[in-house]
GROMACS .gro file of C-alpha atoms in nm:
model
  501
    1UNK     CA    1   6.689   4.171   6.119
    2UNK     CA    2   6.965   4.423   6.050
    3UNK     CA    3   6.725   4.651   5.862
    4UNK     CA    4   6.465   4.615   6.139
    5UNK     CA    5   6.732   4.713   6.395
    6UNK     CA    6   6.811   5.021   6.184
    7UNK     CA    7   6.441   5.103   6.181
    8UNK     CA    8   6.427   5.077   6.560
    9UNK     CA    9   6.724   5.312   6.592
   10UNK     CA   10   6.545   5.567   6.369
   11UNK     CA   11   6.225   5.541   6.574
   12UNK     CA   12   6.404   5.562   6.909
   13UNK     CA   13   6.540   5.909   6.834
   14UNK     CA   14   6.421   6.134   7.123
   15UNK     CA   15   6.219   6.371   6.901
   16UNK     CA   16   6.045   6.092   6.712
   17UNK     CA   17   5.975   5.889   7.027
   18UNK     CA   18   5.823   6.186   7.212
   19UNK     CA   19   5.594   6.262   6.917
   20UNK     CA   20   5.494   5.894   6.895
   21UNK     CA   21   5.404   5.891   7.266
   22UNK     CA   22   5.189   6.200   7.212
   23UNK     CA   23   5.041   6.049   6.895
   24UNK     CA   24   4.949   5.723   7.068
   25UNK     CA   25   4.785   5.910   7.358
   26UNK     CA   26   4.589   6.136   7.122
   27UNK     CA   27   4.490   5.832   6.915
   28UNK     CA   28   4.354   5.658   7.224
   29UNK     CA   29   4.145   5.968   7.300
   30UNK     CA   30   4.008   5.979   6.944
   31UNK     CA   31   3.922   5.611   6.968
   32UNK     CA   32   3.761   5.644   7.312
   33UNK     CA   33   3.552   5.954   7.241
   34UNK     CA   34   3.234   5.858   7.049
   35UNK     CA   35   3.214   6.046   6.721
   36UNK     CA   36   3.591   6.075   6.680
   37UNK     CA   37   3.756   5.791   6.488
   38UNK     CA   38   4.097   5.662   6.385
   39UNK     CA   39   4.031   5.793   6.035
   40UNK     CA   40   3.956   6.140   6.168
   41UNK     CA   41   4.266   6.136   6.390
   42UNK     CA   42   4.498   6.050   6.100
   43UNK     CA   43   4.321   6.291   5.862
   44UNK     CA   44   4.349   6.574   6.113
   45UNK     CA   45   4.721   6.528   6.178
   46UNK     CA   46   4.824   6.442   5.823
   47UNK     CA   47   4.901   6.805   5.726
   48UNK     CA   48   5.113   6.839   6.043
   49UNK     CA   49   5.361   6.583   5.905
   50UNK     CA   50   5.420   6.783   5.586
   51UNK     CA   51   5.739   6.948   5.708
   52UNK     CA   52   5.876   6.644   5.888
   53UNK     CA   53   6.115   6.377   5.767
   54UNK     CA   54   5.928   6.078   5.613
   55UNK     CA   55   6.022   5.839   5.896
   56UNK     CA   56   5.903   6.076   6.168
   57UNK     CA   57   5.583   6.174   5.987
   58UNK     CA   58   5.478   5.816   5.910
   59UNK     CA   59   5.566   5.703   6.265
   60UNK     CA   60   5.328   5.960   6.414
   61UNK     CA   61   5.045   5.862   6.179
   62UNK     CA   62   5.092   5.493   6.266
   63UNK     CA   63   5.094   5.577   6.639
   64UNK     CA   64   4.765   5.766   6.599
   65UNK     CA   65   4.613   5.473   6.407
   66UNK     CA   66   4.713   5.206   6.656
   67UNK     CA   67   4.611   5.416   6.956
   68UNK     CA   68   4.270   5.500   6.809
   69UNK     CA   69   4.195   5.143   6.700
   70UNK     CA   70   4.253   5.014   7.051
   71UNK     CA   71   4.106   5.318   7.229
   72UNK     CA   72   3.758   5.236   7.101
   73UNK     CA   73   3.732   4.955   7.358
   74UNK     CA   74   3.719   5.206   7.648
   75UNK     CA   75   3.384   5.361   7.560
   76UNK     CA   76   3.257   5.030   7.420
   77UNK     CA   77   3.301   4.865   7.761
   78UNK     CA   78   3.212   5.156   7.989
   79UNK     CA   79   2.935   5.328   7.790
   80UNK     CA   80   2.821   5.053   7.552
   81UNK     CA   81   2.905   5.302   7.275
   82UNK     CA   82   3.175   5.187   7.033
   83UNK     CA   83   3.434   5.463   7.009
   84UNK     CA   84   3.517   5.342   6.657
   85UNK     CA   85   3.344   5.102   6.412
   86UNK     CA   86   3.622   4.855   6.494
   87UNK     CA   87   3.489   4.817   6.849
   88UNK     CA   88   3.123   4.741   6.778
   89UNK     CA   89   3.150   4.373   6.878
   90UNK     CA   90   3.340   4.470   7.196
   91UNK     CA   91   3.016   4.619   7.330
   92UNK     CA   92   2.838   4.283   7.316
   93UNK     CA   93   3.027   4.128   7.608
   94UNK     CA   94   3.237   4.418   7.737
   95UNK     CA   95   2.951   4.622   7.880
   96UNK     CA   96   2.771   4.325   8.039
   97UNK     CA   97   3.098   4.248   8.221
   98UNK     CA   98   3.109   4.611   8.338
   99UNK     CA   99   2.751   4.580   8.468
  100UNK     CA  100   2.857   4.271   8.663
  101UNK     CA  101   3.125   4.476   8.835
  102UNK     CA  102   3.405   4.323   8.627
  103UNK     CA  103   3.488   4.630   8.420
  104UNK     CA  104   3.854   4.606   8.520
  105UNK     CA  105   3.874   4.254   8.379
  106UNK     CA  106   3.699   4.357   8.058
  107UNK     CA  107   3.938   4.649   8.007
  108UNK     CA  108   4.241   4.436   8.089
  109UNK     CA  109   4.142   4.163   7.843
  110UNK     CA  110   4.067   4.418   7.570
  111UNK     CA  111   4.396   4.604   7.610
  112UNK     CA  112   4.616   4.292   7.626
  113UNK     CA  113   4.456   4.122   7.327
  114UNK     CA  114   4.465   4.450   7.129
  115UNK     CA  115   4.840   4.441   7.189
  116UNK     CA  116   4.873   4.075   7.091
  117UNK     CA  117   4.655   4.115   6.781
  118UNK     CA  118   4.869   4.400   6.649
  119UNK     CA  119   5.191   4.209   6.720
  120UNK     CA  120   5.056   3.905   6.534
  121UNK     CA  121   4.977   4.116   6.229
  122UNK     CA  122   5.320   4.282   6.246
  123UNK     CA  123   5.488   3.941   6.220
  124UNK     CA  124   5.263   3.862   5.921
  125UNK     CA  125   5.352   4.199   5.766
  126UNK     CA  126   5.727   4.143   5.804
  127UNK     CA  127   5.716   3.792   5.654
  128UNK     CA  128   5.455   3.844   5.381
  129UNK     CA  129   5.530   4.195   5.250
  130UNK     CA  130   5.891   4.154   5.122
  131UNK     CA  131   5.827   3.831   4.923
  132UNK     CA  132   5.505   3.979   4.780
  133UNK     CA  133   5.694   4.293   4.678
  134UNK     CA  134   5.949   4.077   4.492
  135UNK     CA  135   5.669   3.914   4.295
  136UNK     CA  136   5.512   4.253   4.228
  137UNK     CA  137   5.838   4.380   4.074
  138UNK     CA  138   5.750   4.179   3.763
  139UNK     CA  139   5.415   4.357   3.727
  140UNK     CA  140   5.354   4.583   3.429
  141UNK     CA  141   5.069   4.818   3.330
  142UNK     CA  142   4.840   4.525   3.243
  143UNK     CA  143   4.885   4.360   3.584
  144UNK     CA  144   4.841   4.686   3.775
  145UNK     CA  145   4.523   4.769   3.583
  146UNK     CA  146   4.373   4.428   3.660
  147UNK     CA  147   4.460   4.456   4.031
  148UNK     CA  148   4.313   4.807   4.050
  149UNK     CA  149   3.986   4.693   3.888
  150UNK     CA  150   3.976   4.385   4.112
  151UNK     CA  151   4.025   4.602   4.423
  152UNK     CA  152   3.752   4.842   4.319
  153UNK     CA  153   3.506   4.559   4.255
  154UNK     CA  154   3.596   4.388   4.583
  155UNK     CA  155   3.532   4.709   4.775
  156UNK     CA  156   3.201   4.768   4.598
  157UNK     CA  157   3.082   4.414   4.674
  158UNK     CA  158   3.193   4.390   5.037
  159UNK     CA  159   3.170   4.739   5.184
  160UNK     CA  160   2.799   4.801   5.138
  161UNK     CA  161   2.457   4.635   5.140
  162UNK     CA  162   2.379   4.783   4.799
  163UNK     CA  163   2.599   4.713   4.501
  164UNK     CA  164   2.446   5.005   4.308
  165UNK     CA  165   2.533   5.248   4.586
  166UNK     CA  166   2.885   5.107   4.600
  167UNK     CA  167   2.929   5.148   4.224
  168UNK     CA  168   2.787   5.500   4.240
  169UNK     CA  169   3.025   5.596   4.520
  170UNK     CA  170   3.328   5.455   4.337
  171UNK     CA  171   3.231   5.628   4.010
  172UNK     CA  172   3.184   5.964   4.183
  173UNK     CA  173   3.530   5.926   4.337
  174UNK     CA  174   3.676   5.842   3.997
  175UNK     CA  175   3.502   6.144   3.837
  176UNK     CA  176   3.658   6.382   4.090
  177UNK     CA  177   3.996   6.218   4.021
  178UNK     CA  178   3.972   6.303   3.649
  179UNK     CA  179   3.977   6.678   3.717
  180UNK     CA  180   4.304   6.836   3.602
  181UNK     CA  181   4.572   6.716   3.362
  182UNK     CA  182   4.502   6.376   3.202
  183UNK     CA  183   4.768   6.104   3.219
  184UNK     CA  184   4.971   6.011   2.910
  185UNK     CA  185   4.851   6.295   2.678
  186UNK     CA  186   4.836   6.580   2.938
  187UNK     CA  187   4.499   6.720   2.819
  188UNK     CA  188   4.319   6.955   3.062
  189UNK     CA  189   3.989   6.812   3.185
  190UNK     CA  190   3.697   6.974   3.375
  191UNK     CA  191   3.897   7.275   3.496
  192UNK     CA  192   3.637   7.529   3.362
  193UNK     CA  193   3.911   7.789   3.329
  194UNK     CA  194   4.000   7.769   3.700
  195UNK     CA  195   4.377   7.772   3.748
  196UNK     CA  196   4.356   7.597   4.089
  197UNK     CA  197   4.188   7.294   3.926
  198UNK     CA  198   4.473   7.241   3.679
  199UNK     CA  199   4.648   7.005   3.919
  200UNK     CA  200   4.321   6.849   4.033
  201UNK     CA  201   4.195   6.819   4.389
  202UNK     CA  202   4.457   6.768   4.657
  203UNK     CA  203   4.428   6.412   4.790
  204UNK     CA  204   4.472   6.531   5.147
  205UNK     CA  205   4.189   6.783   5.112
  206UNK     CA  206   3.962   6.509   4.981
  207UNK     CA  207   4.050   6.281   5.271
  208UNK     CA  208   4.015   6.550   5.539
  209UNK     CA  209   3.683   6.668   5.399
  210UNK     CA  210   3.531   6.327   5.337
  211UNK     CA  211   3.624   6.173   5.671
  212UNK     CA  212   3.681   6.455   5.920
  213UNK     CA  213   3.453   6.744   5.814
  214UNK     CA  214   3.164   6.511   5.726
  215UNK     CA  215   3.197   6.342   6.065
  216UNK     CA  216   3.188   6.680   6.239
  217UNK     CA  217   2.870   6.778   6.051
  218UNK     CA  218   2.706   6.441   6.116
  219UNK     CA  219   2.791   6.437   6.486
  220UNK     CA  220   2.687   6.801   6.529
  221UNK     CA  221   2.350   6.724   6.375
  222UNK     CA  222   2.283   6.431   6.607
  223UNK     CA  223   2.433   6.582   6.924
  224UNK     CA  224   2.218   6.726   7.195
  225UNK     CA  225   2.350   6.959   7.459
  226UNK     CA  226   2.278   6.726   7.746
  227UNK     CA  227   2.584   6.805   7.956
  228UNK     CA  228   2.821   6.538   8.072
  229UNK     CA  229   2.764   6.170   8.011
  230UNK     CA  230   2.740   5.930   8.300
  231UNK     CA  231   3.064   5.733   8.310
  232UNK     CA  232   3.092   5.400   8.487
  233UNK     CA  233   3.347   5.390   8.767
  234UNK     CA  234   3.656   5.178   8.713
  235UNK     CA  235   3.829   5.008   9.002
  236UNK     CA  236   4.205   4.984   9.001
  237UNK     CA  237   4.329   4.714   8.765
  238UNK     CA  238   4.555   4.467   8.944
  239UNK     CA  239   4.808   4.312   8.713
  240UNK     CA  240   4.634   4.279   8.378
  241UNK     CA  241   4.291   4.234   8.537
  242UNK     CA  242   4.259   3.860   8.464
  243UNK     CA  243   4.425   3.533   8.562
  244UNK     CA  244   4.677   3.325   8.369
  245UNK     CA  245   4.419   3.045   8.349
  246UNK     CA  246   4.173   3.279   8.177
  247UNK     CA  247   4.447   3.395   7.944
  248UNK     CA  248   4.546   3.042   7.839
  249UNK     CA  249   4.182   2.946   7.784
  250UNK     CA  250   4.168   3.201   7.501
  251UNK     CA  251   4.468   3.082   7.297
  252UNK     CA  252   4.261   2.927   7.017
  253UNK     CA  253   4.014   3.215   7.011
  254UNK     CA  254   4.310   3.449   6.980
  255UNK     CA  255   4.468   3.253   6.694
  256UNK     CA  256   4.141   3.227   6.498
  257UNK     CA  257   4.060   3.596   6.547
  258UNK     CA  258   4.415   3.708   6.460
  259UNK     CA  259   4.405   3.510   6.133
  260UNK     CA  260   4.062   3.653   6.047
  261UNK     CA  261   4.172   4.008   6.129
  262UNK     CA  262   4.493   3.985   5.930
  263UNK     CA  263   4.321   3.818   5.634
  264UNK     CA  264   4.037   4.071   5.619
  265UNK     CA  265   4.288   4.354   5.663
  266UNK     CA  266   4.468   4.240   5.346
  267UNK     CA  267   4.146   4.260   5.143
  268UNK     CA  268   4.118   4.618   5.009
  269UNK     CA  269   3.851   4.844   5.155
  270UNK     CA  270   3.721   4.634   5.445
  271UNK     CA  271   3.931   4.672   5.762
  272UNK     CA  272   3.864   4.644   6.135
  273UNK     CA  273   3.502   4.757   6.113
  274UNK     CA  274   3.418   4.425   5.948
  275UNK     CA  275   3.683   4.196   6.097
  276UNK     CA  276   3.570   4.243   6.459
  277UNK     CA  277   3.216   4.134   6.375
  278UNK     CA  278   3.327   3.841   6.159
  279UNK     CA  279   3.569   3.717   6.426
  280UNK     CA  280   3.302   3.752   6.696
  281UNK     CA  281   3.052   3.543   6.500
  282UNK     CA  282   3.310   3.275   6.410
  283UNK     CA  283   3.430   3.242   6.771
  284UNK     CA  284   3.070   3.234   6.894
  285UNK     CA  285   2.971   2.958   6.650
  286UNK     CA  286   3.276   2.749   6.738
  287UNK     CA  287   3.233   2.798   7.115
  288UNK     CA  288   3.120   2.526   7.357
  289UNK     CA  289   2.885   2.780   7.518
  290UNK     CA  290   2.752   3.010   7.242
  291UNK     CA  291   2.445   3.097   7.451
  292UNK     CA  292   2.666   3.284   7.699
  293UNK     CA  293   2.790   3.527   7.435
  294UNK     CA  294   2.631   3.866   7.491
  295UNK     CA  295   2.595   3.806   7.864
  296UNK     CA  296   2.952   3.896   7.958
  297UNK     CA  297   3.221   3.644   7.861
  298UNK     CA  298   3.577   3.743   7.780
  299UNK     CA  299   3.573   3.529   7.464
  300UNK     CA  300   3.376   3.799   7.282
  301UNK     CA  301   3.617   4.074   7.383
  302UNK     CA  302   3.916   3.861   7.280
  303UNK     CA  303   3.764   3.796   6.936
  304UNK     CA  304   3.672   4.159   6.867
  305UNK     CA  305   3.986   4.331   6.996
  306UNK     CA  306   4.227   4.075   6.850
  307UNK     CA  307   4.069   4.092   6.505
  308UNK     CA  308   4.034   4.469   6.473
  309UNK     CA  309   4.396   4.529   6.575
  310UNK     CA  310   4.523   4.242   6.359
  311UNK     CA  311   4.369   4.425   6.063
  312UNK     CA  312   4.634   4.696   6.103
  313UNK     CA  313   4.927   4.488   5.981
  314UNK     CA  314   4.705   4.318   5.723
  315UNK     CA  315   4.596   4.650   5.572
  316UNK     CA  316   4.956   4.766   5.543
  317UNK     CA  317   5.048   4.467   5.323
  318UNK     CA  318   4.863   4.574   5.003
  319UNK     CA  319   4.954   4.940   5.068
  320UNK     CA  320   5.326   4.884   5.090
  321UNK     CA  321   5.361   4.610   4.828
  322UNK     CA  322   5.112   4.719   4.561
  323UNK     CA  323   5.035   5.080   4.648
  324UNK     CA  324   4.671   4.984   4.711
  325UNK     CA  325   4.519   5.109   5.040
  326UNK     CA  326   4.361   4.832   5.245
  327UNK     CA  327   4.113   5.062   5.421
  328UNK     CA  328   4.031   5.429   5.485
  329UNK     CA  329   4.324   5.484   5.721
  330UNK     CA  330   4.578   5.332   5.484
  331UNK     CA  331   4.434   5.559   5.212
  332UNK     CA  332   4.538   5.844   5.441
  333UNK     CA  333   4.877   5.683   5.497
  334UNK     CA  334   4.912   5.667   5.119
  335UNK     CA  335   4.867   6.044   5.129
  336UNK     CA  336   5.137   6.055   5.398
  337UNK     CA  337   5.378   5.879   5.163
  338UNK     CA  338   5.278   6.100   4.870
  339UNK     CA  339   5.339   6.434   5.046
  340UNK     CA  340   5.699   6.320   5.091
  341UNK     CA  341   5.729   6.224   4.725
  342UNK     CA  342   5.732   5.848   4.798
  343UNK     CA  343   5.514   5.609   4.598
  344UNK     CA  344   5.420   5.287   4.785
  345UNK     CA  345   5.453   4.973   4.577
  346UNK     CA  346   5.713   4.707   4.500
  347UNK     CA  347   5.980   4.967   4.425
  348UNK     CA  348   5.936   5.100   4.778
  349UNK     CA  349   6.129   4.797   4.904
  350UNK     CA  350   6.405   4.858   4.649
  351UNK     CA  351   6.443   5.235   4.672
  352UNK     CA  352   6.346   5.293   5.035
  353UNK     CA  353   6.439   4.968   5.213
  354UNK     CA  354   6.537   5.138   5.543
  355UNK     CA  355   6.210   5.337   5.546
  356UNK     CA  356   6.007   5.017   5.504
  357UNK     CA  357   6.162   4.866   5.814
  358UNK     CA  358   6.125   5.197   5.996
  359UNK     CA  359   5.750   5.163   5.935
  360UNK     CA  360   5.766   4.807   6.074
  361UNK     CA  361   5.954   4.938   6.378
  362UNK     CA  362   5.696   5.217   6.421
  363UNK     CA  363   5.417   4.959   6.440
  364UNK     CA  364   5.619   4.763   6.699
  365UNK     CA  365   5.699   5.064   6.922
  366UNK     CA  366   5.349   5.214   6.888
  367UNK     CA  367   5.195   4.886   7.002
  368UNK     CA  368   5.415   4.881   7.313
  369UNK     CA  369   5.331   5.247   7.383
  370UNK     CA  370   4.962   5.169   7.342
  371UNK     CA  371   4.952   4.897   7.609
  372UNK     CA  372   5.163   5.106   7.851
  373UNK     CA  373   4.959   5.425   7.807
  374UNK     CA  374   4.621   5.252   7.825
  375UNK     CA  375   4.700   5.074   8.151
  376UNK     CA  376   4.873   5.381   8.300
  377UNK     CA  377   4.616   5.639   8.195
  378UNK     CA  378   4.291   5.447   8.205
  379UNK     CA  379   4.137   5.675   8.469
  380UNK     CA  380   4.232   5.990   8.275
  381UNK     CA  381   4.085   5.855   7.951
  382UNK     CA  382   3.766   5.759   8.134
  383UNK     CA  383   3.723   6.113   8.271
  384UNK     CA  384   3.778   6.265   7.927
  385UNK     CA  385   3.480   6.067   7.795
  386UNK     CA  386   3.258   6.319   7.972
  387UNK     CA  387   3.371   6.612   7.750
  388UNK     CA  388   3.062   6.718   7.549
  389UNK     CA  389   3.073   6.719   7.169
  390UNK     CA  390   2.982   7.088   7.145
  391UNK     CA  391   3.328   7.164   7.287
  392UNK     CA  392   3.520   6.906   7.086
  393UNK     CA  393   3.366   6.957   6.742
  394UNK     CA  394   3.453   7.326   6.690
  395UNK     CA  395   3.814   7.251   6.786
  396UNK     CA  396   3.832   6.965   6.536
  397UNK     CA  397   3.672   7.181   6.265
  398UNK     CA  398   3.918   7.467   6.313
  399UNK     CA  399   4.215   7.229   6.308
  400UNK     CA  400   4.090   7.078   5.982
  401UNK     CA  401   4.064   7.422   5.819
  402UNK     CA  402   4.407   7.530   5.944
  403UNK     CA  403   4.559   7.199   5.828
  404UNK     CA  404   4.407   7.233   5.479
  405UNK     CA  405   4.527   7.592   5.440
  406UNK     CA  406   4.873   7.493   5.560
  407UNK     CA  407   4.917   7.244   5.274
  408UNK     CA  408   4.975   7.508   5.003
  409UNK     CA  409   4.860   7.835   5.167
  410UNK     CA  410   4.554   7.839   4.937
  411UNK     CA  411   4.197   7.933   5.032
  412UNK     CA  412   4.095   7.698   4.748
  413UNK     CA  413   4.204   7.401   4.965
  414UNK     CA  414   3.978   7.523   5.247
  415UNK     CA  415   3.683   7.537   5.007
  416UNK     CA  416   3.782   7.189   4.887
  417UNK     CA  417   3.756   7.030   5.232
  418UNK     CA  418   3.417   7.198   5.281
  419UNK     CA  419   3.300   7.064   4.944
  420UNK     CA  420   3.410   6.709   5.020
  421UNK     CA  421   3.276   6.743   5.375
  422UNK     CA  422   2.934   6.812   5.223
  423UNK     CA  423   2.976   6.518   4.983
  424UNK     CA  424   3.068   6.288   5.273
  425UNK     CA  425   2.778   6.415   5.483
  426UNK     CA  426   2.520   6.344   5.213
  427UNK     CA  427   2.677   6.005   5.153
  428UNK     CA  428   2.611   5.926   5.519
  429UNK     CA  429   2.256   6.066   5.501
  430UNK     CA  430   2.168   5.849   5.202
  431UNK     CA  431   2.363   5.549   5.334
  432UNK     CA  432   2.612   5.556   5.047
  433UNK     CA  433   2.946   5.401   5.152
  434UNK     CA  434   3.245   5.636   5.163
  435UNK     CA  435   3.515   5.371   5.114
  436UNK     CA  436   3.444   5.311   4.741
  437UNK     CA  437   3.459   5.689   4.684
  438UNK     CA  438   3.804   5.735   4.829
  439UNK     CA  439   3.939   5.413   4.678
  440UNK     CA  440   3.792   5.520   4.342
  441UNK     CA  441   3.961   5.859   4.382
  442UNK     CA  442   4.296   5.699   4.469
  443UNK     CA  443   4.290   5.395   4.238
  444UNK     CA  444   4.099   5.555   3.948
  445UNK     CA  445   4.402   5.739   3.805
  446UNK     CA  446   4.615   5.429   3.856
  447UNK     CA  447   4.363   5.217   3.664
  448UNK     CA  448   4.325   5.478   3.386
  449UNK     CA  449   4.699   5.533   3.341
  450UNK     CA  450   4.784   5.164   3.332
  451UNK     CA  451   4.485   5.088   3.107
  452UNK     CA  452   4.608   5.340   2.848
  453UNK     CA  453   4.967   5.218   2.875
  454UNK     CA  454   4.845   4.859   2.848
  455UNK     CA  455   4.654   4.940   2.529
  456UNK     CA  456   4.969   5.096   2.384
  457UNK     CA  457   5.160   4.775   2.460
  458UNK     CA  458   4.889   4.551   2.309
  459UNK     CA  459   4.823   4.758   1.994
  460UNK     CA  460   4.487   4.881   2.130
  461UNK     CA  461   4.363   4.525   2.183
  462UNK     CA  462   4.190   4.455   2.514
  463UNK     CA  463   4.230   4.081   2.444
  464UNK     CA  464   4.601   4.131   2.510
  465UNK     CA  465   4.519   4.200   2.876
  466UNK     CA  466   4.425   3.833   2.915
  467UNK     CA  467   4.757   3.707   2.779
  468UNK     CA  468   4.923   3.786   3.112
  469UNK     CA  469   4.841   3.499   3.356
  470UNK     CA  470   4.835   3.731   3.658
  471UNK     CA  471   4.615   3.988   3.485
  472UNK     CA  472   4.384   3.717   3.350
  473UNK     CA  473   4.332   3.569   3.698
  474UNK     CA  474   4.242   3.907   3.847
  475UNK     CA  475   4.012   3.997   3.556
  476UNK     CA  476   3.828   3.665   3.586
  477UNK     CA  477   3.800   3.709   3.964
  478UNK     CA  478   3.657   4.057   3.906
  479UNK     CA  479   3.386   3.919   3.679
  480UNK     CA  480   3.310   3.633   3.920
  481UNK     CA  481   3.276   3.871   4.216
  482UNK     CA  482   3.051   4.103   4.015
  483UNK     CA  483   2.823   3.817   3.905
  484UNK     CA  484   2.812   3.669   4.255
  485UNK     CA  485   2.724   4.008   4.405
  486UNK     CA  486   2.444   4.059   4.152
  487UNK     CA  487   2.314   3.708   4.225
  488UNK     CA  488   2.321   3.773   4.599
  489UNK     CA  489   2.138   4.105   4.556
  490UNK     CA  490   1.865   3.939   4.346
  491UNK     CA  491   1.822   3.657   4.600
  492UNK     CA  492   1.801   3.907   4.885
  493UNK     CA  493   1.529   4.109   4.710
  494UNK     CA  494   1.336   3.791   4.628
  495UNK     CA  495   1.346   3.678   4.990
  496UNK     CA  496   1.222   4.023   5.102
  497UNK     CA  497   0.934   4.003   4.854
  498UNK     CA  498   0.843   3.655   4.971
  499UNK     CA  499   0.846   3.757   5.337
  500UNK     CA  500   0.624   4.055   5.245
  501UNK     CA  501   0.370   3.819   5.088
   0.00000   0.00000   0.00000
């Protein structure tokens, strides 16, 4: 508690607090505006934190993330358009409630349970992360290699409908990560005589290009200059918009959804985009009135908004304890740590204990700011939904270019974000998942380095990797997941062929 109190003191500094308020508000806007996402918000502002102190920079990124994750409920309820993938299931019952004239209740339920879901995951983060970090301190190259391979396989199997596309995406990410100086022996690879490629591609440029530039291109392609969208009117929310009886009736739905969200958040590469749908289906199946789901019941909003926000704390657990990003946003946060020369992992808790609890405090304060700003500024956020994309997209594009150039004052970095923007765009066009790419880019070097170190420790014998109980468990799990995914793919194709007959 003493360290957490120190973290709160660091966050409550006037400069940091003002920037967090701004970050939360901007995050809500990115979440509410269709086409702009939490990933884009964090990617766009990541270069801005370069010259800041680590605590301040990470606090702003977390504020953006929390604000954007919750902000998606605004357009999901009012427009039936999920502002972010995390709010897809919120549309199912949120908009029907709006059509019934109960939009204020739908918004109130969504905001309050977004707040509660994040707080639940924060408690899990505080209690799970430090003990897990202590266990991870005993990990060596063999254990880290097995965990990296397990994470890559898990992402491939769960983040896409096609295992082959997932493997392809991860391999392409790994290939781009091999450019530059090789680990261990420092041999130059794939630089083609270009000095700028000696140090490889900047992680931030890859992230900005893949998630922000590609999203701009994709949205620009699908946008039509139709003027302003029709926005549903919102009556003034009294209190929280719902009764205490309605609140208490959702206690078990909240608990189930919070556990699902936190659990899925811990699994690498999945995140709120999956957890909200899983929680919605589980709550629907366990409900006494499943037929009412989709017609406008608050149960569906509670499930979706609790789960997607609970994924936040869950995703931070593998990032901070093992250095493995739980989803796309935590991959960006990993970049936030790296630009300050800090490597997430078990040693983070040893070498940067106060910073760890400052991150915990940032989640706590950002969550409080989120609920205050959403209730106070709901009418403003609703009006901003009418801003057309042809005004927003050029601004976002210019900020991305300026941010990339500001990293090292190199035009090469600008070309890099355009290159990875094109890669991300074609991934979307051909329905190739982006998550395995970025996780392959981030975890590939970690897997390669620890694999080579592990071979040195085991006299070039791969059998030695199975002598470590932890490594053996993860290697076996990797094989099991791969075989199960192949089996599932074969069964799916067989069922499609049978239905065609």
